[in-house]
Tab-separated table of C-alpha atoms and ligand atoms in Angstrom:
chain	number	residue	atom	x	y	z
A	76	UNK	CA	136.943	136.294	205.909
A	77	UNK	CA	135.349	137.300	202.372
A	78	UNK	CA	134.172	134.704	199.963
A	79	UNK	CA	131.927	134.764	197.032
A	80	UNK	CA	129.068	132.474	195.662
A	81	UNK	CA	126.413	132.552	193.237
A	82	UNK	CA	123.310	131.756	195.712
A	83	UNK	CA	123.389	132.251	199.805
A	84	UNK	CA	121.050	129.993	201.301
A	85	UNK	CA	119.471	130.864	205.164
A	86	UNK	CA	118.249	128.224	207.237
A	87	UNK	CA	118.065	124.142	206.158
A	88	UNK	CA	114.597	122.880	206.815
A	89	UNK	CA	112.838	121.141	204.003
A	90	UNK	CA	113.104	124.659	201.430
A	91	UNK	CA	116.709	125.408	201.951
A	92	UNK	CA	117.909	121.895	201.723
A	93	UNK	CA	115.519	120.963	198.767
A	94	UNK	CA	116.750	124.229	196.846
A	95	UNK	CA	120.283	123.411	197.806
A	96	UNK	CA	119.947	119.879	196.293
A	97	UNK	CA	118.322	121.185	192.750
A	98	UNK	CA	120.621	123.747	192.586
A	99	UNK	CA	123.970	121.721	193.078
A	100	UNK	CA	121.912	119.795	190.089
A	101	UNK	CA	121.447	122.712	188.446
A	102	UNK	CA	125.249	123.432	188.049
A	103	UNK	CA	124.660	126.554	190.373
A	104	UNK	CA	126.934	127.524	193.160
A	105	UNK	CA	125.592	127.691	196.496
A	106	UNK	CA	126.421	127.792	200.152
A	107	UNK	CA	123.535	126.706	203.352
A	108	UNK	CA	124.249	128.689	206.663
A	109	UNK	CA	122.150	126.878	209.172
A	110	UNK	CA	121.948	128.820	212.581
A	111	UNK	CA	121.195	125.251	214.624
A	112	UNK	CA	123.328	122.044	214.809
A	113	UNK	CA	122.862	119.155	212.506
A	114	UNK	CA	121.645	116.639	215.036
A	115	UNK	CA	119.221	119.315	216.132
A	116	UNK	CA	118.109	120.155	212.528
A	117	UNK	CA	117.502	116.255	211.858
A	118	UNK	CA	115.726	115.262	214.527
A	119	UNK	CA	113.354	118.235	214.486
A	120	UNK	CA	109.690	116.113	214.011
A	121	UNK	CA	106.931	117.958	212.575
A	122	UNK	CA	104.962	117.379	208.932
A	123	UNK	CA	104.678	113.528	207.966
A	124	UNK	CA	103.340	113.332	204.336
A	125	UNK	CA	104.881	114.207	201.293
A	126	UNK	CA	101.932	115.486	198.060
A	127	UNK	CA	102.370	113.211	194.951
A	128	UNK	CA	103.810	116.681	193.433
A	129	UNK	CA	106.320	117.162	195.652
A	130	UNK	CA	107.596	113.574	195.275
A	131	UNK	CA	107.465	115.094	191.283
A	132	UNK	CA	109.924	117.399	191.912
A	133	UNK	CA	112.634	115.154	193.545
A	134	UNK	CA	111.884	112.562	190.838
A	135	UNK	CA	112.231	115.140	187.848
A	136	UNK	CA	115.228	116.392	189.142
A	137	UNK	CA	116.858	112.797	189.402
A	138	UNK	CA	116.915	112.524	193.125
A	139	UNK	CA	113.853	109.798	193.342
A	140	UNK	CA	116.964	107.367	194.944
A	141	UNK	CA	118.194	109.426	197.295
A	142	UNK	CA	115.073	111.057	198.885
A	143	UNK	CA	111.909	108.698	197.961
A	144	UNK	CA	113.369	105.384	198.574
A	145	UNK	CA	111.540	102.941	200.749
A	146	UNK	CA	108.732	105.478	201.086
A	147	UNK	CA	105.380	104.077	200.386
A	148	UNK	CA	102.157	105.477	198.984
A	149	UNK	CA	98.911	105.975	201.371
A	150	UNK	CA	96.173	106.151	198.820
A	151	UNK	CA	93.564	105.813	201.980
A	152	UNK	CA	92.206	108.189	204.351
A	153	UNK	CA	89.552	107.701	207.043
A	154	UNK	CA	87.428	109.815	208.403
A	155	UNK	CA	85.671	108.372	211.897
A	156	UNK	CA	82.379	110.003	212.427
A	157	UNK	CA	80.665	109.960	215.677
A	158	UNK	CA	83.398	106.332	215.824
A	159	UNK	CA	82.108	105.215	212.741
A	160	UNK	CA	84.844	104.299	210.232
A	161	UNK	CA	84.592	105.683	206.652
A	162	UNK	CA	86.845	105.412	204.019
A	163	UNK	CA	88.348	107.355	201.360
A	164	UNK	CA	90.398	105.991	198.358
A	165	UNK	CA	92.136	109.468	197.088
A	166	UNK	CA	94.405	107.533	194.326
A	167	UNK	CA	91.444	105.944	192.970
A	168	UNK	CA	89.742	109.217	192.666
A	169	UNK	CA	93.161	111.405	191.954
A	170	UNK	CA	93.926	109.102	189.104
A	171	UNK	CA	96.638	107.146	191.039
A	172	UNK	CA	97.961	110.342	192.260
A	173	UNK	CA	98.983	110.435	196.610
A	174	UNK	CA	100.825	111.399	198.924
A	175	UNK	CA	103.714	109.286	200.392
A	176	UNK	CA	104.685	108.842	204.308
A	177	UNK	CA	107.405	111.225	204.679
A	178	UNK	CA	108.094	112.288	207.828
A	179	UNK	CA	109.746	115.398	207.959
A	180	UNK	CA	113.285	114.315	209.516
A	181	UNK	CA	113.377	111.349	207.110
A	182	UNK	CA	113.337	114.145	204.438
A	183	UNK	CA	115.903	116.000	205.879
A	184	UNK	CA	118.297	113.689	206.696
A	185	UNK	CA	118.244	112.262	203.088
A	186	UNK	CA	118.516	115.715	201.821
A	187	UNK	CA	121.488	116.508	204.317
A	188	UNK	CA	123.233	113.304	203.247
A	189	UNK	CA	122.525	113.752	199.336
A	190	UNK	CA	123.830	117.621	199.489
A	191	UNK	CA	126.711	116.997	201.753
A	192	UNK	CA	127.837	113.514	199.435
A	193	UNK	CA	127.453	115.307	196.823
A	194	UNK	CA	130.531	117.988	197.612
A	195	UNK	CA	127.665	120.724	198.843
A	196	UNK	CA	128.773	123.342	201.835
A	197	UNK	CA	126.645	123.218	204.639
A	198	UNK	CA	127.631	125.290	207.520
A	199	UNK	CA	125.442	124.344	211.051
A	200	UNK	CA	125.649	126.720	214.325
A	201	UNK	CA	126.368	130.214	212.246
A	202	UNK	CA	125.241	132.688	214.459
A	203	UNK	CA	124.246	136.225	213.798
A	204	UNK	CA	123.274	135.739	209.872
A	205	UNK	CA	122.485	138.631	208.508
A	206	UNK	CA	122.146	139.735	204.650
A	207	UNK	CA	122.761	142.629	203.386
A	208	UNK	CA	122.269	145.148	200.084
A	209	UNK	CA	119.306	143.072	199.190
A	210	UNK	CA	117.977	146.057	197.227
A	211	UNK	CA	121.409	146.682	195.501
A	212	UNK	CA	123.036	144.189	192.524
A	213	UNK	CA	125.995	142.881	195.145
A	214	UNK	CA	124.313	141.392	198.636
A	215	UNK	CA	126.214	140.288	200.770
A	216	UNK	CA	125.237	137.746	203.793
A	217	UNK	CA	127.642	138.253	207.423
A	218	UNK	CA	128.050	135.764	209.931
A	219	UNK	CA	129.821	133.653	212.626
A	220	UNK	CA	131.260	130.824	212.712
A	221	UNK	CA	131.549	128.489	216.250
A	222	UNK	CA	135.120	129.559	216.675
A	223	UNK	CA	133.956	133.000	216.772
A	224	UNK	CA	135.685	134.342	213.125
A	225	UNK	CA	132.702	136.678	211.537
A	226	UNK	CA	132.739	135.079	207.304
A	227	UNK	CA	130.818	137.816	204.184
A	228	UNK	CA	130.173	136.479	201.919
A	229	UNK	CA	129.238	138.017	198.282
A	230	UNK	CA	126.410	136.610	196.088
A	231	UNK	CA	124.620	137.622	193.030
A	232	UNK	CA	120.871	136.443	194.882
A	233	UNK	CA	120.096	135.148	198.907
A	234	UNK	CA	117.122	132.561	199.277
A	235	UNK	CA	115.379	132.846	202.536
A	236	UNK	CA	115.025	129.801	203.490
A	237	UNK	CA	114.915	130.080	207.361
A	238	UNK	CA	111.311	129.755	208.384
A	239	UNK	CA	108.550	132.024	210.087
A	240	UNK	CA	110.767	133.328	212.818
A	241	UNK	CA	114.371	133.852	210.657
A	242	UNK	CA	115.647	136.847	209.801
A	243	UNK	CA	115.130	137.237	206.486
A	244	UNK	CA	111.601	138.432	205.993
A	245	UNK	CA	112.756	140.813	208.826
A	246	UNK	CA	115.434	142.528	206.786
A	247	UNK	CA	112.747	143.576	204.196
A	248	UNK	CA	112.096	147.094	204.995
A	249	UNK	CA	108.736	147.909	206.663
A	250	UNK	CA	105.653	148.728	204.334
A	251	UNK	CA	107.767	146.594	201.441
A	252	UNK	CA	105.396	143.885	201.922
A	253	UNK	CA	101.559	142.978	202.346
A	254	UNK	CA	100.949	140.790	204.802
A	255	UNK	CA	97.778	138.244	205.192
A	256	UNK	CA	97.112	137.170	208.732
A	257	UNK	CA	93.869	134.476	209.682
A	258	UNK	CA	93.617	133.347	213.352
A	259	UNK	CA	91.491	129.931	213.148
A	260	UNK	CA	90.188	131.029	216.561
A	261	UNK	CA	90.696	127.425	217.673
A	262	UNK	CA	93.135	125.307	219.702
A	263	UNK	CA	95.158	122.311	218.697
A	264	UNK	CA	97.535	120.136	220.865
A	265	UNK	CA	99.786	117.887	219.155
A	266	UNK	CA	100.837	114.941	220.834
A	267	UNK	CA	104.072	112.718	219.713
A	268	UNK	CA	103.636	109.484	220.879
A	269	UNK	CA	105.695	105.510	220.360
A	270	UNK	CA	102.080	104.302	219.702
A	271	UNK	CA	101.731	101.974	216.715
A	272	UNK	CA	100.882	103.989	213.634
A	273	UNK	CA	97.004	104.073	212.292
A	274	UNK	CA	96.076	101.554	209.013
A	275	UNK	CA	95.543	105.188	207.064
A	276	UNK	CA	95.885	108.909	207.902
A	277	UNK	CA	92.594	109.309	210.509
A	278	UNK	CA	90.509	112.232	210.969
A	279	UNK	CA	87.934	112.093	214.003
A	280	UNK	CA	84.859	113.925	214.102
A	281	UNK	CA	83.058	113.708	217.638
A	282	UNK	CA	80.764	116.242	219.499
A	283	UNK	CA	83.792	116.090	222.373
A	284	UNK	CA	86.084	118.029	219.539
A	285	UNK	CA	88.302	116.951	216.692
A	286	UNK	CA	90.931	114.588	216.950
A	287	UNK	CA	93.683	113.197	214.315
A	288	UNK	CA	96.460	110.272	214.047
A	289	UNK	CA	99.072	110.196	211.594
A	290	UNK	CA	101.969	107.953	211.184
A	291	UNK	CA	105.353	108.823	211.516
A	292	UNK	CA	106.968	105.550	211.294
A	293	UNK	CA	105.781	102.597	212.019
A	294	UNK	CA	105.776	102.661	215.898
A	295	UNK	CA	105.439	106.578	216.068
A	296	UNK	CA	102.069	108.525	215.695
A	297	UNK	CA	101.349	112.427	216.015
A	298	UNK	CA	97.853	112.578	217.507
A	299	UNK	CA	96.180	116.031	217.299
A	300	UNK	CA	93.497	117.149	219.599
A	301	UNK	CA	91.217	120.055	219.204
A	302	UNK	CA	91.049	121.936	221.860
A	303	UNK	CA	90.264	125.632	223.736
A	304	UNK	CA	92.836	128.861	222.010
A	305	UNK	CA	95.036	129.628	225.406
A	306	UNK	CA	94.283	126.404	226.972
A	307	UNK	CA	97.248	125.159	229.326
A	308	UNK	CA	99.965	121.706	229.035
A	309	UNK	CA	98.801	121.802	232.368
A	310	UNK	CA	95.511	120.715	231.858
A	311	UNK	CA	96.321	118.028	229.462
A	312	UNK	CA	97.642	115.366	231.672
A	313	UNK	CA	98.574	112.250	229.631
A	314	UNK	CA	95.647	110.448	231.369
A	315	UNK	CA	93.027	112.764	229.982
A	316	UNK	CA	94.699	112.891	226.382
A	317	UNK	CA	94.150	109.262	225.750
A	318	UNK	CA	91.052	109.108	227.446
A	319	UNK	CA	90.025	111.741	225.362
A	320	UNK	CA	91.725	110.191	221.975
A	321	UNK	CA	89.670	106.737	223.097
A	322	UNK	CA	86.164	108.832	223.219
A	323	UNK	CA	87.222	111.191	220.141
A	324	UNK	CA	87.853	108.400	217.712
A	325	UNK	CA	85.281	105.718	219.056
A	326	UNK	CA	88.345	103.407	220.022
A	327	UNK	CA	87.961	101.956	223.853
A	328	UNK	CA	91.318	99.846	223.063
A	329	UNK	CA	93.174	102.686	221.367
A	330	UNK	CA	96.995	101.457	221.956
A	331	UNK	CA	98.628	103.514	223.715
A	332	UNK	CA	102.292	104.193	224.416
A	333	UNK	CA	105.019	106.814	225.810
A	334	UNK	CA	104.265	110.331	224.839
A	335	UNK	CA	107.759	112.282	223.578
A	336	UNK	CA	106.385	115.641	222.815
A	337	UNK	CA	102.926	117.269	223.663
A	338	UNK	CA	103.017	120.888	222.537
A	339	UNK	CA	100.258	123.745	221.435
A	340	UNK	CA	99.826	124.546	217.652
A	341	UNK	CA	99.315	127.805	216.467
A	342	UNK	CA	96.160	127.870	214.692
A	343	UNK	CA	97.516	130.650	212.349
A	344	UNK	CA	98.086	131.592	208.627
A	345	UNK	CA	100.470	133.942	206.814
A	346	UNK	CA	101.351	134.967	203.438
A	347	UNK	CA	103.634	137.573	202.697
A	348	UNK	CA	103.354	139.292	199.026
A	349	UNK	CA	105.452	139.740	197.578
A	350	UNK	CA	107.827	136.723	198.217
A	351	UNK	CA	110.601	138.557	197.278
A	352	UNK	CA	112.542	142.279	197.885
A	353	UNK	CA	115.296	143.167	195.337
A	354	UNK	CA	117.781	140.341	195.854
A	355	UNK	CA	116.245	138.323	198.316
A	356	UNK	CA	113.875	135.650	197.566
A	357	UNK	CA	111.252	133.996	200.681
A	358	UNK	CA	110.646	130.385	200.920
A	359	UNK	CA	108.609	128.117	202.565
A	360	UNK	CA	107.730	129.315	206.357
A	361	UNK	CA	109.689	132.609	205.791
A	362	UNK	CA	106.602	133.506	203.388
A	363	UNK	CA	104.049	131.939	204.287
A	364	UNK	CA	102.537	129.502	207.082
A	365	UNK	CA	99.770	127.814	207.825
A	366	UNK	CA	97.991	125.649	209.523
A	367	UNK	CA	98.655	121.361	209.892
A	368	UNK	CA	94.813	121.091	208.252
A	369	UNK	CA	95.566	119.314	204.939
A	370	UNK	CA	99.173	119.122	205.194
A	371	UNK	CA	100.597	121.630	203.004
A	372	UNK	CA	103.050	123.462	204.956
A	373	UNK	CA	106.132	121.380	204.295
A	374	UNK	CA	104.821	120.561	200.380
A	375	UNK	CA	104.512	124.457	199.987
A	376	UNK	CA	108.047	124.479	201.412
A	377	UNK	CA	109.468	122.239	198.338
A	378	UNK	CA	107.210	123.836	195.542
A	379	UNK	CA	108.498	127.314	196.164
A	380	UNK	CA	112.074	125.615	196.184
A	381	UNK	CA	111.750	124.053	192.788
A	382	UNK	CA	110.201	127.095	191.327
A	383	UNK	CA	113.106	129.084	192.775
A	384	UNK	CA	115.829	126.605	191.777
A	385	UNK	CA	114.338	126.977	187.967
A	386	UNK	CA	114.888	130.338	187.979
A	387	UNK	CA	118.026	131.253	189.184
A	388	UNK	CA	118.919	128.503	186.895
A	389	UNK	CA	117.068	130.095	183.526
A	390	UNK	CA	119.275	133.541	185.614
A	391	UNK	CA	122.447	132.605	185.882
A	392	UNK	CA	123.046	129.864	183.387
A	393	UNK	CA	120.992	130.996	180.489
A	394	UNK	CA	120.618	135.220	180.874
A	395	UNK	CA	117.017	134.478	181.330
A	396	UNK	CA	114.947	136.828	183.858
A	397	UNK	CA	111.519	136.143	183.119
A	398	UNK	CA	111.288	132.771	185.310
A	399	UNK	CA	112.929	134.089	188.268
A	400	UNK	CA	110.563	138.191	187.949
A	401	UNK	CA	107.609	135.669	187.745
A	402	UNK	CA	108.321	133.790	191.146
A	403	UNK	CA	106.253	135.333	193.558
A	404	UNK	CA	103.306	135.455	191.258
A	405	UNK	CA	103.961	131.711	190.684
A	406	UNK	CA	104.031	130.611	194.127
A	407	UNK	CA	101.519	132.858	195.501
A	408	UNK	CA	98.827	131.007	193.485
A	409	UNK	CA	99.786	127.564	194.925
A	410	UNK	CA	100.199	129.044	198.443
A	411	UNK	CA	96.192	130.856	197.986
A	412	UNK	CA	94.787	128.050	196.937
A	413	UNK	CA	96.426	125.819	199.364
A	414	UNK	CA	95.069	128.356	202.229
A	415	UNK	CA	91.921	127.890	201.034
A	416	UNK	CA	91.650	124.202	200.866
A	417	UNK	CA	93.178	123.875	204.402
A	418	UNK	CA	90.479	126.386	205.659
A	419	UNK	CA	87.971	124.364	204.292
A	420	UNK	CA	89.009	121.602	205.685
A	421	UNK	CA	89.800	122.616	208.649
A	422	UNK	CA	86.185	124.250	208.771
A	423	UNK	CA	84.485	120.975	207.497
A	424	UNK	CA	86.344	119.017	210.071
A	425	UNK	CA	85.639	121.176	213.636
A	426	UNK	CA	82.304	122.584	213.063
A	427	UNK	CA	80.735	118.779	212.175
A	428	UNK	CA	81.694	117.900	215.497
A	429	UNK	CA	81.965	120.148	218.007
A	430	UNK	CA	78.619	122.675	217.561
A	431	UNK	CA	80.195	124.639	220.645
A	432	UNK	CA	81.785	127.376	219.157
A	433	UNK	CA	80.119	127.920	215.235
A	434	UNK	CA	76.550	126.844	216.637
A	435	UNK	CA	74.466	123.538	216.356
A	436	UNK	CA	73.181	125.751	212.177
A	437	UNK	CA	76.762	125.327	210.963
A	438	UNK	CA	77.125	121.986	212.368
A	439	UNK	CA	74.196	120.087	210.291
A	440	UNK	CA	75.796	122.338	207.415
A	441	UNK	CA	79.390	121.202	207.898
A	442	UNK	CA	77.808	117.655	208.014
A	443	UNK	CA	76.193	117.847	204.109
A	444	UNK	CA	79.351	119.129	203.404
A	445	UNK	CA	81.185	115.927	204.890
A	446	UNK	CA	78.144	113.841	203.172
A	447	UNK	CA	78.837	114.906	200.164
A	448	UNK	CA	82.478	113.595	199.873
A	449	UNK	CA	80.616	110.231	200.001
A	450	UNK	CA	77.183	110.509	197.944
A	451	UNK	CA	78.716	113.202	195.190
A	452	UNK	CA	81.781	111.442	192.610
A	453	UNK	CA	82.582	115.197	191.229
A	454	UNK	CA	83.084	116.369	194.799
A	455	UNK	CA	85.034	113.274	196.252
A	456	UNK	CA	87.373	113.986	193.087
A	457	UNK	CA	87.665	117.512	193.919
A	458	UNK	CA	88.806	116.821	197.187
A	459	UNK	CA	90.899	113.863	196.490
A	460	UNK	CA	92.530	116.065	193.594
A	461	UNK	CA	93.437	118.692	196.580
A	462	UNK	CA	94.529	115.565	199.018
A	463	UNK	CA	97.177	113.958	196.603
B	90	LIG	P1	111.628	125.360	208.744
B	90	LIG	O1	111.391	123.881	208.755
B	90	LIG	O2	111.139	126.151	209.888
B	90	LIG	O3	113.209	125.555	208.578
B	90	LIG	C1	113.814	126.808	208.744
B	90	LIG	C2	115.280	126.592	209.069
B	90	LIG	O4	115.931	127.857	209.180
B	90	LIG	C3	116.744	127.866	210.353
B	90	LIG	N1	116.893	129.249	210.813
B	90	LIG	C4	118.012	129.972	210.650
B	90	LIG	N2	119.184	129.673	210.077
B	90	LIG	C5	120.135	130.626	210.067
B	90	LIG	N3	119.964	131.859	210.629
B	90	LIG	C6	118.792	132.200	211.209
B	90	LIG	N4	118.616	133.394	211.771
B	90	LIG	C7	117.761	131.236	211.231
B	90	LIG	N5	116.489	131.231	211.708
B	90	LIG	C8	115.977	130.021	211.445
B	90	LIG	C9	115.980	126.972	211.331
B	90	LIG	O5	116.843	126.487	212.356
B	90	LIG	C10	115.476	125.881	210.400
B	90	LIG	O6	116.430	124.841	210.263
B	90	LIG	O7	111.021	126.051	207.422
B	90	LIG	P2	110.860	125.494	205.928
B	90	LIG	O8	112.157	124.899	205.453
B	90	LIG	O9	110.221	126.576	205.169
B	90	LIG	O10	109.857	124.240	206.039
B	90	LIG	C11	108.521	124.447	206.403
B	90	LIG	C12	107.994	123.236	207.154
B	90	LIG	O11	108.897	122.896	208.200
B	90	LIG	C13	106.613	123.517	207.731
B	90	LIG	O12	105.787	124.138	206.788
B	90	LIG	C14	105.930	122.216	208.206
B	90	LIG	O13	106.646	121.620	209.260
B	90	LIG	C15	104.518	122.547	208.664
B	90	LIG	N6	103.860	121.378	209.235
B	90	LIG	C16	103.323	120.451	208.396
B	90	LIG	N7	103.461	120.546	207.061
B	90	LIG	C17	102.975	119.590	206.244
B	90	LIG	O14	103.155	119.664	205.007
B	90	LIG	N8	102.277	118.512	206.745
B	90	LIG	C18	102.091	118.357	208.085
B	90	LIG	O15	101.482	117.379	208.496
B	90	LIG	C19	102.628	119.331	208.974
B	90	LIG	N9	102.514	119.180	210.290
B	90	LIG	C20	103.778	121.211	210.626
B	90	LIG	C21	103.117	120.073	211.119
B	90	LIG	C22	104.366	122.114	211.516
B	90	LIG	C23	104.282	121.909	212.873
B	90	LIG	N10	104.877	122.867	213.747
B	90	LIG	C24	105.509	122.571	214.946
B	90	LIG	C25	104.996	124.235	213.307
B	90	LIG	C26	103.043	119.846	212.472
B	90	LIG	C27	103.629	120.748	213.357
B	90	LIG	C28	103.513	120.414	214.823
């Protein structure tokens, strides 16, 4: 079967879906081929806080009802030192700015719901996606559909939209692209849990290792625990995770409750530059990934989206080039200095505890750094500004 449409969109995770949503805004035609079914896509659990910017974008482009509603505002963090609670207003510092608890399948089923309500095509379970004459003016994108009938379909542009492991990035011919790799050199397991959900987002800092609790929802919490690179599920029985959360975060009656996931996290960033080849433009996780420190993956994921959806707007409605020859250069700043917040972070936040594996030198530094936050108002705004 041959059809035609302005924009192909691969994969619906937050950046396909939020790109599919501006666009239908944006008057521009596009169809979603999602390789996995909708209940699987909407119950996938992973990032939990959307930035105050991100929450910008749905607001400007009138989709504050659909996709923000009922979410509420954390201006609070804590950071537990050694189990001693300190606080951290970042609105009061951001200027009101924050992030908003989001989790990520609450954002996805609103975005499902608002694209399909809205007349959009959304095809689940296409198999075998591939695109096509990306560096040519006519792509095309193949595929199957569940009953087995293989669809092309002709586009002017295709937005890769389909994470670190799709196949879009991987139809980019080798030596097209430079490619950043960092390997934290640490060990995180992530723990899903129907424990009742910290007061604020909760970072521990403990000579045992690092440890972190997040809400997603108000009986849910992901817990994250730092902990060897190749270590083994096997050696994380739930008795020793929550005896380990209780002496991480200083909490002898941490409550507890059944654990629904428990899984390792690559400690692991990428950024592909360009984010685009001919035709074909990367979002999100197909460009670029990195690590849970700071919480930027999924807010990178709508950023690139509404810088995309702007252009191919300014493209195809008003013979305008510039926006869309200028997206890679746009994003990639956002995406660099997001990498290097989360690094810092994610530096300040292991070696203050743990002294094992950066020595007990880096550890008193790590701890002025952490200090600081708390004694210094320019650098508690500087991080706040990079929080909200
Ligand atoms: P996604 O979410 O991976 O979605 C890609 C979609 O493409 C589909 N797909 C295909 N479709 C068609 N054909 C193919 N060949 C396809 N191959 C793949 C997939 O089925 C999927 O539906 O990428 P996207 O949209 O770029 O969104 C990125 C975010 O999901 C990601 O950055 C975050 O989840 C990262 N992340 C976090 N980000 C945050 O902002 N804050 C957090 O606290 C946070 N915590 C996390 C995270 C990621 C985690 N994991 C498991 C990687 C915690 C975890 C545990």
């Amino acid at each position: 079967m041959r059809e035609s449409i302005e924009v192909v969109i691969i994969g619906s995770g937050p950046a396909g879906l939020t790109l599919a949503n501006l666009l239908r805004r944006a008057g521009v035609g596009c169809v979603v081929l999602e390789r996995q079914s909708r209940p699987y896509v909407e119950q996938r659990q992973r990032a939990g806080v959307l930035e105050h910017a991100a929450a910008r974008v749905f607001e400007e482009w009138g989709l504050a009802d659909s996709v923000l509603a009922g979410t509420h505002s954390d201006g609070m963090l804590e950071i537990r030192l050694d189990g001693q609670p300190r606080f951290f207003d970042v609105a009061a510092l951001a200027d009101g700015r924050a992030g908003r608890i989001v989790p990520q399948q609450v954002l996805v089923v609103r975005l499902v719901k608002s694209f399909l309500e809205g007349g959009g095509d959304l095809r689940f379970e296409a198999a075998e996606v591939t695109p096509h004459g990306l560096d040519g003016s006519s792509p095309t994108v193949t595929y199957r559909d569940t009953d087995g009938v293989v669809h092309e379909i002709a586009c002017s542009y295709v937005a890769g939209c389909d994470g670190f492991h799709g196949v879009s990035r991987a139809a980019v011919p080798e030596g097209a692209l430079t490619t950043y790799t960092y390997d934290h050199g640490i060990g995180w397991l992530t723990v899903l849990a129907d424990a009742p959900a910290p007061r604020h987002p909760l970072f521990g800092i403990h000579p045992a290792g690092f440890s972190a609790q997040f809400a997603r929802g108000p009986k849910a919490s992901r817990f994250y625990l730092e902990c060897a690179p190749g270590d083994s599920l096997d050696a994380w029985g739930d008795e020793r995770i929550w005896e380990q959360l209780r002496l991480r975060l200083g909490d002898a009656e941490l409550p507890t409750g059944p654990i629904t996931e428990k899984l390792f996290v690559e400690m692991r960033c990428f950024v592909a530059d360009p984010m685009r080849y001919g035709r074909l433009f990367l979002v999100g996780d197909a460009a670029h990934i990195i690590t849970p420190m700071g919480g930027k993956g999924m807010n990178l994921a709508v950023a690139d989206a509404d810088v995309l959806a702007r252009g191919l707007r300014a493209a195809l409605r008003e013979g305008d080039e510039g926006p869309l020859a200028a997206y890679s250069e746009t994003c990639l700043k956002r995406v660099w200095d997001s990498q290097e917040f989360s690094r810092w972070m994610s530096e300040m936040m292991h070696e203050a505890g743990n002294a094992a594996p950066a020595g007990a030198f880096r550890r008193q530094l790590a701890r002025a750094r952490l200090e600081r936050l708390f004694t210094s108002d320019a650098a508690a705004r500087a991080f706040a500004d990079l929080m909200a």
